[in-house]
Every structure is written in structure tokens, then in C-alpha cells.
Amino acid sequence: MPEPRIAVIGATGAVGAVTLQLLRERGHGQVRAFASARSAGRQLDGGLVVEEATPEALGAGDIDLAFFSVGTGASRELVPAAVRGGAVAVDKSSAYRLQDGIPLVVPEVNGDRAFEHDGIVANPNCCTIPLTMTLKPLHDAAGLARVRVSTYQSVSGAGLQRMEELRGQPPAEGNLGMDWAFDGEEFEEESKLRAETRKVLELPDLPFSATCVRVPVLVGHAEAVWVETEEQLSADDARRLLGQAPGVRLEDFPTPRDATGIDDVLVGRIRRDPTVANGLVLFVVADNLRKGAALNAIQIAELILERRAVAA
Amino acid sequence: MPEPRIAVIGATGAVGAVTLQLLRERGHGQVRAFASARSAGRQLDGGLVVEEATPEALGAGDIDLAFFSVGTGASRELVPAAVRGGAVAVDKSSAYRLQDGIPLVVPEVNGDRAFEHDGIVANPNCCTIPLTMTLKPLHDAAGLARVRVSTYQSVSGAGLQRMEELRGQPPAEGNLGMDWAFDGEEFEEESKLRAETRKVLELPDLPFSATCVRVPVLVGHAEAVWVETEEQLSADDARRLLGQAPGVRLEDFPTPRDATGIDDVLVGRIRRDPTVANGLVLFVVADNLRKGAALNAIQIAELILERRAVAA
């Protein structure tokens, strides 16, 4: 099988840059970079020259795999063009995540769903990915009854501009933020996290409550998690199950700095929730640009490529 | 009644400095500043010269009210000396908080307990104070069944040195921290928060689970709170009750910066926890140096002074 022709759309953004870096590291050679007209012509580290992401360019029929890390509006316009041109699109925006018939995939959790795509596979929210990787082994062992999460999300989740703002401000001015769209009751980020967790775990009625908070940290999202299970599951058993879970590494006191630049999701502080019979408390941290975004998208694409290689 | 003679012990620390400032603002004139031998002789902003805090100096019989914001070991040594000398000691350390017979007081919650002191009144942990102020009106209305809290604690809770470290580091290096003593299962900060909340609310068996996290914010502690009540309590009712609660101000999206430098505890994000029948979710923020420490201690002392003035 010839080497796949890959396009990274949104290549000048925080996730796009990590996508390009990871593709290089993982030996993918045939890569083109796309971004908005504003960035077209710019030369990136590594020598790639940015091309303008237009429906025409992406739909020309010379792309096998397209990684989209652009806004929801741009994804809605550009993803269908790439698919019409014959590409498989892995989309990081929220445009398609909850759409019926479009798989929302975390390879370690529901990788088989990737093969059911009709041209588009959606990449979950940066908090959904590490959370579902943590919840899945617990659900398989004891059944999830109820999940509560409070997040500590780094500014890189909000893009390069916010990273620059943090870098430029006096450290004493760091504040917590709540910079998401609000529906009168909760943040869009919170309803996304609930709906996506339910879809990835295939538990459409999972009781779920989230409080999302931005922290003045550059990279790495953390989540304090309370889980109730249907059956009894001890903290030791949870630790053992998570220690064996793919893509998860146990760490006593995981922090964003520990998680930055690595592939694994770090899980620690695993203990009993003494307020209920079958409760556990955990702390989950992941590099939101890697496993929370770019890496997960690449792993989805690699699953699809492997399957094609086997079939060929 | 003559003006009370006040001593601030730990006057060169983060809480001590705020204590001195608040005493000035509130018109208390007769104030002396004490600290360890290292700081003795130093002149503070405002002109006070720091005296060495020794058992002899504090026990000399010329202090009516002593505010201690020193380490637990120093409190154990110095507080009894001040009390023997005739002072009422308001102690911010954890030395006496859980000791039987020593009141642990949040004036808005259990102010009457202050009058039961035998020389010492303990000031709760900086997270306990805003949390109990939020929980008390909910408990009175509907009975607390279960509380879960994750904290976002600023570095000023760990003292001046940590504030200087944060000020001196590049903002891009901000990380979450877990810098408390660990007992193998949880942080001392977490067990303190549980035990103190139970004592202040006089609910010795309250089911309670906490995850404590340090965030790279200078001042202001936040808490994401899940509350279950015995009786049904709507989010609207909770909002109404908290809007009337003393020392509490409703704010849609409270952040540490909003809370810095003010007296009120800010409570927001009040909504239903959809995972249970009688559940609420809230977000609580307070200035940990003011209401979380110095202000609460001064309010305790003022309660005692007022009572004396009435009795005199």
C-alpha cells in the first residue's frame, strides 16, 4: 500500500503544531499543512509551507487522511469537501461529535467504532478522552452508576493566543477562568463533556455532573473525579484495573507538568469515597494537546490505516 | 471599657500582614506586632517595630487579645503562655482546632460558640470557613446528607515564600500542586477540611469527601462543591437562601480575582446536580487571607469584645 497522503488543517494552531510534530515522530512522511488565508504561504518549523484551506484544495482528490483542528464553523465547511475528495477526515471540533452515525472515538475505549465511519471520525473533547479512558475499565468491572467531575483545564485548550497571553502576563495575575459559552445553567464545555462521555462509553443515560474551570497552567488538563459503581469495587481493585488499562499510567500525585509531552494519561489519588457504599475518588491528568487532541486523532487514523493494510 | 491591647503574633507572615491591615482599617489602635527572633527589631509598614514572640513576652499580662498566625508547633508553645498572661487567643494554626472544649468558630455559622472559650478560640482552615458559610443555610433549610468538594487553593495559603516563588517564576511554568502532608490515603488538608466542617456545623457524622489542589493563583481559594440534602431543595431556593446569608454574596461566575481584597464569600454556579434526586452544585470563592484567615479571626475577637462591652 502506498504511503498515505496526509493533510493537517489548522496547522498553525496549538493542536495543529503538535499534530505535525507527532506525525513526524511517528514516521508519517507525506504531510501537507493547511490553514486560513491569513497564514497561507508561511513556512513552518520543519520547512512545510502552509497552503490555504479551501473546499477546492481539500476536495481535489489527492488527500487520503485529513486531520482537522479548526473551529466548528470551519470544520462544517471544510470537512465535507475533504470527504467528497476521498479523504477520511478526523475532526477535532465539536461539529460532528454528537451527530448520529458519526463515530466519536477514543482508540483504547471504543476503537472498533472507528471502522464504522462514513468518511468522518470525530475526536472527543480534550477532557472526555482521559476521562473515558479512566472510566471504561471501572465500568467493565463494576458498572458505572454516577460520575461527577471538576476540571482544572490549562489555557492551551483555548488556543495559541491564550497561551501567549499567559506567557506575557505577570505570574501573580493568574486567575481561574470560566471562558466557555453559557446556556443559563451550565457551560457548553460541561454539557459536551457529559454528552461525549455518554456517547464514547455507550451509556446514553449515565448520570453525570461536571464543573469546568480554566487554570493558569500552560499545558495539561486535570480532572477530580467521583465515581459511583453498581457493584462494589475497592480502591485497590480500581488501581489494579487502571494499572493494566491501555494508555493509562498510575502516578501517586499526577500534575499537568508530569503529563506534558508524554502520551499516557496519568491517574492517581485513587481512594474510596467514604460518603457512599460504592464510591471512588480519582485524579486524572493528560497532555490536552497530545492525548487530549492530536495524538488521539492520529491513533484513530492509524487504526483505520492498519485495517486497510490488513485488507489490502 | 478601655481599648483592648492587641498582639499579632506571626506579624511578618502573609496572614499576619493582613491582620495588621484589617485591625487598622477597623479602628483598633493598641496593636503590637510579634514574630520570631529572626524578624525581631524589623520595622513594618505603618511604623510598628516587631517584638520577639517568646512565652515571657506574651505572658507578661499586658495583652488582652492575641491573634496567632504561626505554625502549629509555635502555637502549641506560645498560645498557652498568652492565655496564662490573661489574653484571649484566637489561633489560626491547626494546633487546637479539633481539641474538645476549644471552640472552632465561623461567626456567621456558630458565633455563639466563641463565648464558650476558656482562653483559646480556634480559627478554621481557609477552605472550611467559606465552605461552612455556604453549607449552613442549606443545612438549616433541607438537612445535609453528603458533601463532596474539590479545591482550587492559591499559593498564599502556603505562605509568603510561596507567593514570592510564584511572583518570580515564568508564568508558563505554573503547575498544579499537592503540597500537603499525606497519610497514605489522603492529604492532611483533606482530613482537616472534613473534620473541621463537621465540628463547625456540629454534624459529627456528615459524609464528606474532599480533593485538595493548589493552583498557581496568588490569592483566593475556590471550591467546587456537590451537596446532597435530606429534603428537596431547588437551585432557586438555594440561591435565595444564600443571597440572604450573612457574609455571602451571589456572583454568577466567581473567580479568585473577584474575591481578592473583599470581605464577602462569593457563591455562584448554583444549579441542580442531575445525578441524584436532592443534589446541588455550587462554586465558592473567598479571599483566603481575609475571610479565610485574618478577617474571620478578627470577627471572632470582635464578638467577644462586644459581649464584654455589653456586660461591662
PDB file of N, CA, C and O in Angstrom, chain B residues 112-179:
ATOM      1  N   ASP B 112     -22.006  31.886  68.457  1.00  0.00           N
ATOM      2  CA  ASP B 112     -22.249  31.741  69.896  1.00  0.00           C
ATOM      3  C   ASP B 112     -21.213  30.867  70.580  1.00  0.00           C
ATOM      4  O   ASP B 112     -20.968  31.001  71.781  1.00  0.00           O
ATOM      5  N   ARG B 113     -20.632  29.969  69.829  1.00  0.00           N
ATOM      6  CA  ARG B 113     -19.621  29.076  70.421  1.00  0.00           C
ATOM      7  C   ARG B 113     -18.405  29.862  70.907  1.00  0.00           C
ATOM      8  O   ARG B 113     -17.680  29.393  71.784  1.00  0.00           O
ATOM      9  N   ALA B 114     -18.175  31.030  70.345  1.00  0.00           N
ATOM     10  CA  ALA B 114     -16.997  31.820  70.730  1.00  0.00           C
ATOM     11  C   ALA B 114     -17.024  32.138  72.222  1.00  0.00           C
ATOM     12  O   ALA B 114     -15.974  32.248  72.860  1.00  0.00           O
ATOM     13  N   PHE B 115     -18.243  32.277  72.763  1.00  0.00           N
ATOM     14  CA  PHE B 115     -18.349  32.685  74.170  1.00  0.00           C
ATOM     15  C   PHE B 115     -18.044  31.545  75.130  1.00  0.00           C
ATOM     16  O   PHE B 115     -17.941  31.747  76.335  1.00  0.00           O
ATOM     17  N   GLU B 116     -17.903  30.352  74.601  1.00  0.00           N
ATOM     18  CA  GLU B 116     -17.633  29.191  75.463  1.00  0.00           C
ATOM     19  C   GLU B 116     -16.151  28.954  75.630  1.00  0.00           C
ATOM     20  O   GLU B 116     -15.730  27.913  76.131  1.00  0.00           O
ATOM     21  N   HIS B 117     -15.332  29.903  75.197  1.00  0.00           N
ATOM     22  CA  HIS B 117     -13.887  29.660  75.227  1.00  0.00           C
ATOM     23  C   HIS B 117     -13.341  29.694  76.655  1.00  0.00           C
ATOM     24  O   HIS B 117     -13.926  30.302  77.558  1.00  0.00           O
ATOM     25  N   ASP B 118     -12.217  29.027  76.789  1.00  0.00           N
ATOM     26  CA  ASP B 118     -11.514  29.016  78.070  1.00  0.00           C
ATOM     27  C   ASP B 118     -10.143  29.660  77.835  1.00  0.00           C
ATOM     28  O   ASP B 118      -9.126  29.179  78.324  1.00  0.00           O
ATOM     29  N   GLY B 119     -10.133  30.708  77.028  1.00  0.00           N
ATOM     30  CA  GLY B 119      -8.882  31.393  76.730  1.00  0.00           C
ATOM     31  C   GLY B 119      -8.479  31.262  75.272  1.00  0.00           C
ATOM     32  O   GLY B 119      -7.820  32.127  74.714  1.00  0.00           O
ATOM     33  N   ILE B 120      -8.882  30.149  74.637  1.00  0.00           N
ATOM     34  CA  ILE B 120      -8.488  29.918  73.246  1.00  0.00           C
ATOM     35  C   ILE B 120      -9.726  29.735  72.372  1.00  0.00           C
ATOM     36  O   ILE B 120     -10.627  28.972  72.727  1.00  0.00           O
ATOM     37  N   VAL B 121      -9.758  30.446  71.253  1.00  0.00           N
ATOM     38  CA  VAL B 121     -10.735  30.157  70.201  1.00  0.00           C
ATOM     39  C   VAL B 121      -9.929  29.804  68.955  1.00  0.00           C
ATOM     40  O   VAL B 121      -8.962  30.505  68.615  1.00  0.00           O
ATOM     41  N   ALA B 122     -10.305  28.710  68.279  1.00  0.00           N
ATOM     42  CA  ALA B 122      -9.575  28.315  67.072  1.00  0.00           C
ATOM     43  C   ALA B 122     -10.268  28.862  65.834  1.00  0.00           C
ATOM     44  O   ALA B 122     -11.502  28.931  65.771  1.00  0.00           O
ATOM     45  N   ASN B 123      -9.458  29.286  64.877  1.00  0.00           N
ATOM     46  CA  ASN B 123      -9.910  29.820  63.597  1.00  0.00           C
ATOM     47  C   ASN B 123      -9.778  28.677  62.582  1.00  0.00           C
ATOM     48  O   ASN B 123      -8.706  28.094  62.461  1.00  0.00           O
ATOM     49  N   PRO B 124     -10.826  28.335  61.862  1.00  0.00           N
ATOM     50  CA  PRO B 124     -10.732  27.169  60.965  1.00  0.00           C
ATOM     51  C   PRO B 124      -9.787  27.384  59.779  1.00  0.00           C
ATOM     52  O   PRO B 124      -9.348  28.490  59.496  1.00  0.00           O
ATOM     53  N   ASN B 125      -9.535  26.288  59.096  1.00  0.00           N
ATOM     54  CA  ASN B 125      -8.793  26.259  57.831  1.00  0.00           C
ATOM     55  C   ASN B 125      -9.446  27.214  56.814  1.00  0.00           C
ATOM     56  O   ASN B 125     -10.658  27.401  56.811  1.00  0.00           O
ATOM     57  N   CYS B 126      -8.622  27.767  55.942  1.00  0.00           N
ATOM     58  CA  CYS B 126      -9.076  28.761  54.966  1.00  0.00           C
ATOM     59  C   CYS B 126     -10.133  28.234  53.998  1.00  0.00           C
ATOM     60  O   CYS B 126     -10.864  29.021  53.402  1.00  0.00           O
ATOM     61  N   CYS B 127     -10.211  26.910  53.800  1.00  0.00           N
ATOM     62  CA  CYS B 127     -11.300  26.372  52.967  1.00  0.00           C
ATOM     63  C   CYS B 127     -12.548  26.071  53.784  1.00  0.00           C
ATOM     64  O   CYS B 127     -13.666  26.085  53.255  1.00  0.00           O
ATOM     65  N   THR B 128     -12.355  25.755  55.065  1.00  0.00           N
ATOM     66  CA  THR B 128     -13.502  25.405  55.917  1.00  0.00           C
ATOM     67  C   THR B 128     -14.440  26.598  56.102  1.00  0.00           C
ATOM     68  O   THR B 128     -15.665  26.440  56.125  1.00  0.00           O
ATOM     69  N   ILE B 129     -13.843  27.786  56.250  1.00  0.00           N
ATOM     70  CA  ILE B 129     -14.662  28.967  56.562  1.00  0.00           C
ATOM     71  C   ILE B 129     -15.679  29.261  55.455  1.00  0.00           C
ATOM     72  O   ILE B 129     -16.893  29.263  55.710  1.00  0.00           O
ATOM     73  N   PRO B 130     -15.230  29.487  54.202  1.00  0.00           N
ATOM     74  CA  PRO B 130     -16.244  29.761  53.166  1.00  0.00           C
ATOM     75  C   PRO B 130     -17.180  28.581  52.924  1.00  0.00           C
ATOM     76  O   PRO B 130     -18.367  28.770  52.626  1.00  0.00           O
ATOM     77  N   LEU B 131     -16.653  27.369  53.070  1.00  0.00           N
ATOM     78  CA  LEU B 131     -17.499  26.197  52.819  1.00  0.00           C
ATOM     79  C   LEU B 131     -18.630  26.106  53.842  1.00  0.00           C
ATOM     80  O   LEU B 131     -19.795  25.908  53.477  1.00  0.00           O
ATOM     81  N   THR B 132     -18.314  26.275  55.126  1.00  0.00           N
ATOM     82  CA  THR B 132     -19.377  26.158  56.141  1.00  0.00           C
ATOM     83  C   THR B 132     -20.367  27.317  56.029  1.00  0.00           C
ATOM     84  O   THR B 132     -21.554  27.139  56.290  1.00  0.00           O
ATOM     85  N   MET B 133     -19.894  28.483  55.610  1.00  0.00           N
ATOM     86  CA  MET B 133     -20.826  29.604  55.416  1.00  0.00           C
ATOM     87  C   MET B 133     -21.819  29.309  54.297  1.00  0.00           C
ATOM     88  O   MET B 133     -22.954  29.788  54.314  1.00  0.00           O
ATOM     89  N   THR B 134     -21.382  28.527  53.326  1.00  0.00           N
ATOM     90  CA  THR B 134     -22.251  28.141  52.210  1.00  0.00           C
ATOM     91  C   THR B 134     -23.179  26.991  52.611  1.00  0.00           C
ATOM     92  O   THR B 134     -24.353  26.958  52.241  1.00  0.00           O
ATOM     93  N   LEU B 135     -22.637  26.051  53.365  1.00  0.00           N
ATOM     94  CA  LEU B 135     -23.416  24.858  53.699  1.00  0.00           C
ATOM     95  C   LEU B 135     -24.474  25.123  54.773  1.00  0.00           C
ATOM     96  O   LEU B 135     -25.539  24.501  54.768  1.00  0.00           O
ATOM     97  N   LYS B 136     -24.162  26.033  55.696  1.00  0.00           N
ATOM     98  CA  LYS B 136     -25.050  26.223  56.855  1.00  0.00           C
ATOM     99  C   LYS B 136     -26.489  26.570  56.455  1.00  0.00           C
ATOM    100  O   LYS B 136     -27.439  25.908  56.931  1.00  0.00           O
ATOM    101  N   PRO B 137     -26.702  27.563  55.594  1.00  0.00           N
ATOM    102  CA  PRO B 137     -28.098  27.871  55.233  1.00  0.00           C
ATOM    103  C   PRO B 137     -28.778  26.717  54.499  1.00  0.00           C
ATOM    104  O   PRO B 137     -29.989  26.518  54.655  1.00  0.00           O
ATOM    105  N   LEU B 138     -28.004  25.945  53.748  1.00  0.00           N
ATOM    106  CA  LEU B 138     -28.594  24.803  53.041  1.00  0.00           C
ATOM    107  C   LEU B 138     -28.974  23.725  54.054  1.00  0.00           C
ATOM    108  O   LEU B 138     -30.031  23.101  53.957  1.00  0.00           O
ATOM    109  N   HIS B 139     -28.116  23.529  55.039  1.00  0.00           N
ATOM    110  CA  HIS B 139     -28.407  22.541  56.082  1.00  0.00           C
ATOM    111  C   HIS B 139     -29.646  22.940  56.875  1.00  0.00           C
ATOM    112  O   HIS B 139     -30.526  22.107  57.136  1.00  0.00           O
ATOM    113  N   ASP B 140     -29.717  24.200  57.266  1.00  0.00           N
ATOM    114  CA  ASP B 140     -30.865  24.648  58.058  1.00  0.00           C
ATOM    115  C   ASP B 140     -32.166  24.455  57.290  1.00  0.00           C
ATOM    116  O   ASP B 140     -33.204  24.166  57.878  1.00  0.00           O
ATOM    117  N   ALA B 141     -32.103  24.602  55.979  1.00  0.00           N
ATOM    118  CA  ALA B 141     -33.326  24.504  55.175  1.00  0.00           C
ATOM    119  C   ALA B 141     -33.688  23.066  54.826  1.00  0.00           C
ATOM    120  O   ALA B 141     -34.863  22.705  54.803  1.00  0.00           O
ATOM    121  N   ALA B 142     -32.684  22.237  54.558  1.00  0.00           N
ATOM    122  CA  ALA B 142     -33.023  20.929  53.985  1.00  0.00           C
ATOM    123  C   ALA B 142     -32.216  19.766  54.548  1.00  0.00           C
ATOM    124  O   ALA B 142     -32.450  18.622  54.169  1.00  0.00           O
ATOM    125  N   GLY B 143     -31.280  20.026  55.441  1.00  0.00           N
ATOM    126  CA  GLY B 143     -30.501  18.930  56.039  1.00  0.00           C
ATOM    127  C   GLY B 143     -29.435  18.435  55.082  1.00  0.00           C
ATOM    128  O   GLY B 143     -29.745  18.003  53.974  1.00  0.00           O
ATOM    129  N   LEU B 144     -28.189  18.495  55.498  1.00  0.00           N
ATOM    130  CA  LEU B 144     -27.113  17.994  54.630  1.00  0.00           C
ATOM    131  C   LEU B 144     -27.045  16.471  54.716  1.00  0.00           C
ATOM    132  O   LEU B 144     -27.018  15.910  55.808  1.00  0.00           O
ATOM    133  N   ALA B 145     -27.001  15.827  53.566  1.00  0.00           N
ATOM    134  CA  ALA B 145     -26.857  14.370  53.555  1.00  0.00           C
ATOM    135  C   ALA B 145     -25.435  13.958  53.190  1.00  0.00           C
ATOM    136  O   ALA B 145     -24.949  12.911  53.635  1.00  0.00           O
ATOM    137  N   ARG B 146     -24.738  14.786  52.407  1.00  0.00           N
ATOM    138  CA  ARG B 146     -23.477  14.336  51.811  1.00  0.00           C
ATOM    139  C   ARG B 146     -22.832  15.540  51.121  1.00  0.00           C
ATOM    140  O   ARG B 146     -23.519  16.314  50.458  1.00  0.00           O
ATOM    141  N   VAL B 147     -21.517  15.687  51.287  1.00  0.00           N
ATOM    142  CA  VAL B 147     -20.806  16.815  50.672  1.00  0.00           C
ATOM    143  C   VAL B 147     -19.534  16.320  49.996  1.00  0.00           C
ATOM    144  O   VAL B 147     -18.782  15.527  50.578  1.00  0.00           O
ATOM    145  N   ARG B 148     -19.319  16.768  48.762  1.00  0.00           N
ATOM    146  CA  ARG B 148     -18.064  16.496  48.056  1.00  0.00           C
ATOM    147  C   ARG B 148     -17.493  17.830  47.584  1.00  0.00           C
ATOM    148  O   ARG B 148     -18.234  18.672  47.076  1.00  0.00           O
ATOM    149  N   VAL B 149     -16.196  17.989  47.761  1.00  0.00           N
ATOM    150  CA  VAL B 149     -15.551  19.266  47.442  1.00  0.00           C
ATOM    151  C   VAL B 149     -14.245  19.015  46.720  1.00  0.00           C
ATOM    152  O   VAL B 149     -13.445  18.174  47.152  1.00  0.00           O
ATOM    153  N   SER B 150     -13.987  19.743  45.644  1.00  0.00           N
ATOM    154  CA  SER B 150     -12.621  19.802  45.118  1.00  0.00           C
ATOM    155  C   SER B 150     -12.181  21.252  45.197  1.00  0.00           C
ATOM    156  O   SER B 150     -12.963  22.162  44.904  1.00  0.00           O
ATOM    157  N   THR B 151     -10.937  21.454  45.628  1.00  0.00           N
ATOM    158  CA  THR B 151     -10.487  22.820  45.884  1.00  0.00           C
ATOM    159  C   THR B 151      -9.516  23.312  44.818  1.00  0.00           C
ATOM    160  O   THR B 151      -8.862  22.520  44.123  1.00  0.00           O
ATOM    161  N   TYR B 152      -9.466  24.624  44.694  1.00  0.00           N
ATOM    162  CA  TYR B 152      -8.528  25.336  43.826  1.00  0.00           C
ATOM    163  C   TYR B 152      -7.891  26.369  44.753  1.00  0.00           C
ATOM    164  O   TYR B 152      -8.394  27.485  44.885  1.00  0.00           O
ATOM    165  N   GLN B 153      -6.826  25.983  45.453  1.00  0.00           N
ATOM    166  CA  GLN B 153      -6.278  26.809  46.525  1.00  0.00           C
ATOM    167  C   GLN B 153      -5.068  27.607  46.049  1.00  0.00           C
ATOM    168  O   GLN B 153      -4.142  27.054  45.454  1.00  0.00           O
ATOM    169  N   SER B 154      -5.073  28.891  46.361  1.00  0.00           N
ATOM    170  CA  SER B 154      -4.000  29.771  45.908  1.00  0.00           C
ATOM    171  C   SER B 154      -2.736  29.561  46.736  1.00  0.00           C
ATOM    172  O   SER B 154      -2.780  29.027  47.849  1.00  0.00           O
ATOM    173  N   VAL B 155      -1.618  30.004  46.186  1.00  0.00           N
ATOM    174  CA  VAL B 155      -0.327  29.768  46.856  1.00  0.00           C
ATOM    175  C   VAL B 155      -0.179  30.574  48.141  1.00  0.00           C
ATOM    176  O   VAL B 155       0.615  30.194  49.011  1.00  0.00           O
ATOM    177  N   SER B 156      -0.944  31.665  48.292  1.00  0.00           N
ATOM    178  CA  SER B 156      -0.805  32.432  49.533  1.00  0.00           C
ATOM    179  C   SER B 156      -1.232  31.615  50.740  1.00  0.00           C
ATOM    180  O   SER B 156      -0.816  31.906  51.863  1.00  0.00           O
ATOM    181  N   GLY B 157      -2.028  30.578  50.518  1.00  0.00           N
ATOM    182  CA  GLY B 157      -2.372  29.671  51.616  1.00  0.00           C
ATOM    183  C   GLY B 157      -1.157  28.949  52.159  1.00  0.00           C
ATOM    184  O   GLY B 157      -1.170  28.451  53.282  1.00  0.00           O
ATOM    185  N   ALA B 158      -0.099  28.879  51.355  1.00  0.00           N
ATOM    186  CA  ALA B 158       1.129  28.202  51.795  1.00  0.00           C
ATOM    187  C   ALA B 158       2.183  29.197  52.287  1.00  0.00           C
ATOM    188  O   ALA B 158       3.296  28.813  52.599  1.00  0.00           O
ATOM    189  N   GLY B 159       1.830  30.476  52.336  1.00  0.00           N
ATOM    190  CA  GLY B 159       2.740  31.454  52.953  1.00  0.00           C
ATOM    191  C   GLY B 159       3.448  32.370  51.978  1.00  0.00           C
ATOM    192  O   GLY B 159       3.369  32.219  50.757  1.00  0.00           O
ATOM    193  N   LEU B 160       4.139  33.349  52.572  1.00  0.00           N
ATOM    194  CA  LEU B 160       4.797  34.402  51.798  1.00  0.00           C
ATOM    195  C   LEU B 160       5.853  33.867  50.837  1.00  0.00           C
ATOM    196  O   LEU B 160       6.014  34.364  49.729  1.00  0.00           O
ATOM    197  N   GLN B 161       6.592  32.849  51.290  1.00  0.00           N
ATOM    198  CA  GLN B 161       7.677  32.341  50.447  1.00  0.00           C
ATOM    199  C   GLN B 161       7.124  31.781  49.135  1.00  0.00           C
ATOM    200  O   GLN B 161       7.662  32.031  48.052  1.00  0.00           O
ATOM    201  N   ARG B 162       6.019  31.064  49.244  1.00  0.00           N
ATOM    202  CA  ARG B 162       5.395  30.505  48.033  1.00  0.00           C
ATOM    203  C   ARG B 162       4.824  31.619  47.154  1.00  0.00           C
ATOM    204  O   ARG B 162       4.802  31.512  45.927  1.00  0.00           O
ATOM    205  N   MET B 163       4.371  32.702  47.771  1.00  0.00           N
ATOM    206  CA  MET B 163       3.899  33.835  46.974  1.00  0.00           C
ATOM    207  C   MET B 163       5.077  34.431  46.202  1.00  0.00           C
ATOM    208  O   MET B 163       4.955  34.756  45.017  1.00  0.00           O
ATOM    209  N   GLU B 164       6.230  34.552  46.879  1.00  0.00           N
ATOM    210  CA  GLU B 164       7.415  35.096  46.203  1.00  0.00           C
ATOM    211  C   GLU B 164       7.876  34.173  45.087  1.00  0.00           C
ATOM    212  O   GLU B 164       8.281  34.622  44.010  1.00  0.00           O
ATOM    213  N   GLU B 165       7.817  32.873  45.335  1.00  0.00           N
ATOM    214  CA  GLU B 165       8.202  31.909  44.284  1.00  0.00           C
ATOM    215  C   GLU B 165       7.317  32.070  43.053  1.00  0.00           C
ATOM    216  O   GLU B 165       7.791  32.078  41.927  1.00  0.00           O
ATOM    217  N   LEU B 166       6.017  32.202  43.299  1.00  0.00           N
ATOM    218  CA  LEU B 166       5.103  32.353  42.161  1.00  0.00           C
ATOM    219  C   LEU B 166       5.393  33.651  41.415  1.00  0.00           C
ATOM    220  O   LEU B 166       5.443  33.675  40.187  1.00  0.00           O
ATOM    221  N   ARG B 167       5.624  34.733  42.185  1.00  0.00           N
ATOM    222  CA  ARG B 167       5.909  36.018  41.550  1.00  0.00           C
ATOM    223  C   ARG B 167       7.185  35.959  40.704  1.00  0.00           C
ATOM    224  O   ARG B 167       7.310  36.645  39.696  1.00  0.00           O
ATOM    225  N   GLY B 168       8.138  35.122  41.128  1.00  0.00           N
ATOM    226  CA  GLY B 168       9.435  35.086  40.466  1.00  0.00           C
ATOM    227  C   GLY B 168       9.542  34.121  39.310  1.00  0.00           C
ATOM    228  O   GLY B 168      10.504  34.167  38.543  1.00  0.00           O
ATOM    229  N   GLN B 169       8.543  33.245  39.158  1.00  0.00           N
ATOM    230  CA  GLN B 169       8.696  32.218  38.115  1.00  0.00           C
ATOM    231  C   GLN B 169       8.036  32.665  36.816  1.00  0.00           C
ATOM    232  O   GLN B 169       7.095  33.456  36.834  1.00  0.00           O
ATOM    233  N   PRO B 170       8.526  32.156  35.678  1.00  0.00           N
ATOM    234  CA  PRO B 170       7.848  32.480  34.421  1.00  0.00           C
ATOM    235  C   PRO B 170       6.400  31.980  34.471  1.00  0.00           C
ATOM    236  O   PRO B 170       6.152  30.879  34.981  1.00  0.00           O
ATOM    237  N   PRO B 171       5.443  32.768  34.000  1.00  0.00           N
ATOM    238  CA  PRO B 171       4.040  32.361  34.107  1.00  0.00           C
ATOM    239  C   PRO B 171       3.754  31.048  33.397  1.00  0.00           C
ATOM    240  O   PRO B 171       2.834  30.328  33.768  1.00  0.00           O
ATOM    241  N   ALA B 172       4.578  30.716  32.397  1.00  0.00           N
ATOM    242  CA  ALA B 172       4.337  29.473  31.665  1.00  0.00           C
ATOM    243  C   ALA B 172       4.681  28.253  32.511  1.00  0.00           C
ATOM    244  O   ALA B 172       4.359  27.129  32.152  1.00  0.00           O
ATOM    245  N   GLU B 173       5.317  28.449  33.646  1.00  0.00           N
ATOM    246  CA  GLU B 173       5.691  27.306  34.490  1.00  0.00           C
ATOM    247  C   GLU B 173       4.692  26.991  35.579  1.00  0.00           C
ATOM    248  O   GLU B 173       4.933  26.128  36.419  1.00  0.00           O
ATOM    249  N   GLY B 174       3.594  27.690  35.603  1.00  0.00           N
ATOM    250  CA  GLY B 174       2.576  27.403  36.617  1.00  0.00           C
ATOM    251  C   GLY B 174       2.126  25.954  36.528  1.00  0.00           C
ATOM    252  O   GLY B 174       1.930  25.424  35.436  1.00  0.00           O
ATOM    253  N   ASN B 175       1.999  25.318  37.671  1.00  0.00           N
ATOM    254  CA  ASN B 175       1.609  23.912  37.716  1.00  0.00           C
ATOM    255  C   ASN B 175       0.589  23.754  38.837  1.00  0.00           C
ATOM    256  O   ASN B 175       0.487  24.608  39.711  1.00  0.00           O
ATOM    257  N   LEU B 176      -0.175  22.666  38.788  1.00  0.00           N
ATOM    258  CA  LEU B 176      -0.983  22.331  39.950  1.00  0.00           C
ATOM    259  C   LEU B 176      -0.066  21.720  40.989  1.00  0.00           C
ATOM    260  O   LEU B 176       0.951  21.117  40.652  1.00  0.00           O
ATOM    261  N   GLY B 177      -0.415  21.861  42.254  1.00  0.00           N
ATOM    262  CA  GLY B 177       0.426  21.325  43.310  1.00  0.00           C
ATOM    263  C   GLY B 177      -0.375  20.527  44.317  1.00  0.00           C
ATOM    264  O   GLY B 177      -1.600  20.663  44.419  1.00  0.00           O
ATOM    265  N   MET B 178       0.321  19.661  44.993  1.00  0.00           N
ATOM    266  CA  MET B 178      -0.272  18.857  46.062  1.00  0.00           C
ATOM    267  C   MET B 178       0.771  18.828  47.159  1.00  0.00           C
ATOM    268  O   MET B 178       1.529  17.865  47.287  1.00  0.00           O
ATOM    269  N   ASP B 179       0.845  19.950  47.881  1.00  0.00           N
ATOM    270  CA  ASP B 179       1.986  20.198  48.746  1.00  0.00           C
ATOM    271  C   ASP B 179       1.660  20.018  50.222  1.00  0.00           C
ATOM    272  O   ASP B 179       2.217  20.690  51.071  1.00  0.00           O
TER     273      ASP B 179
END
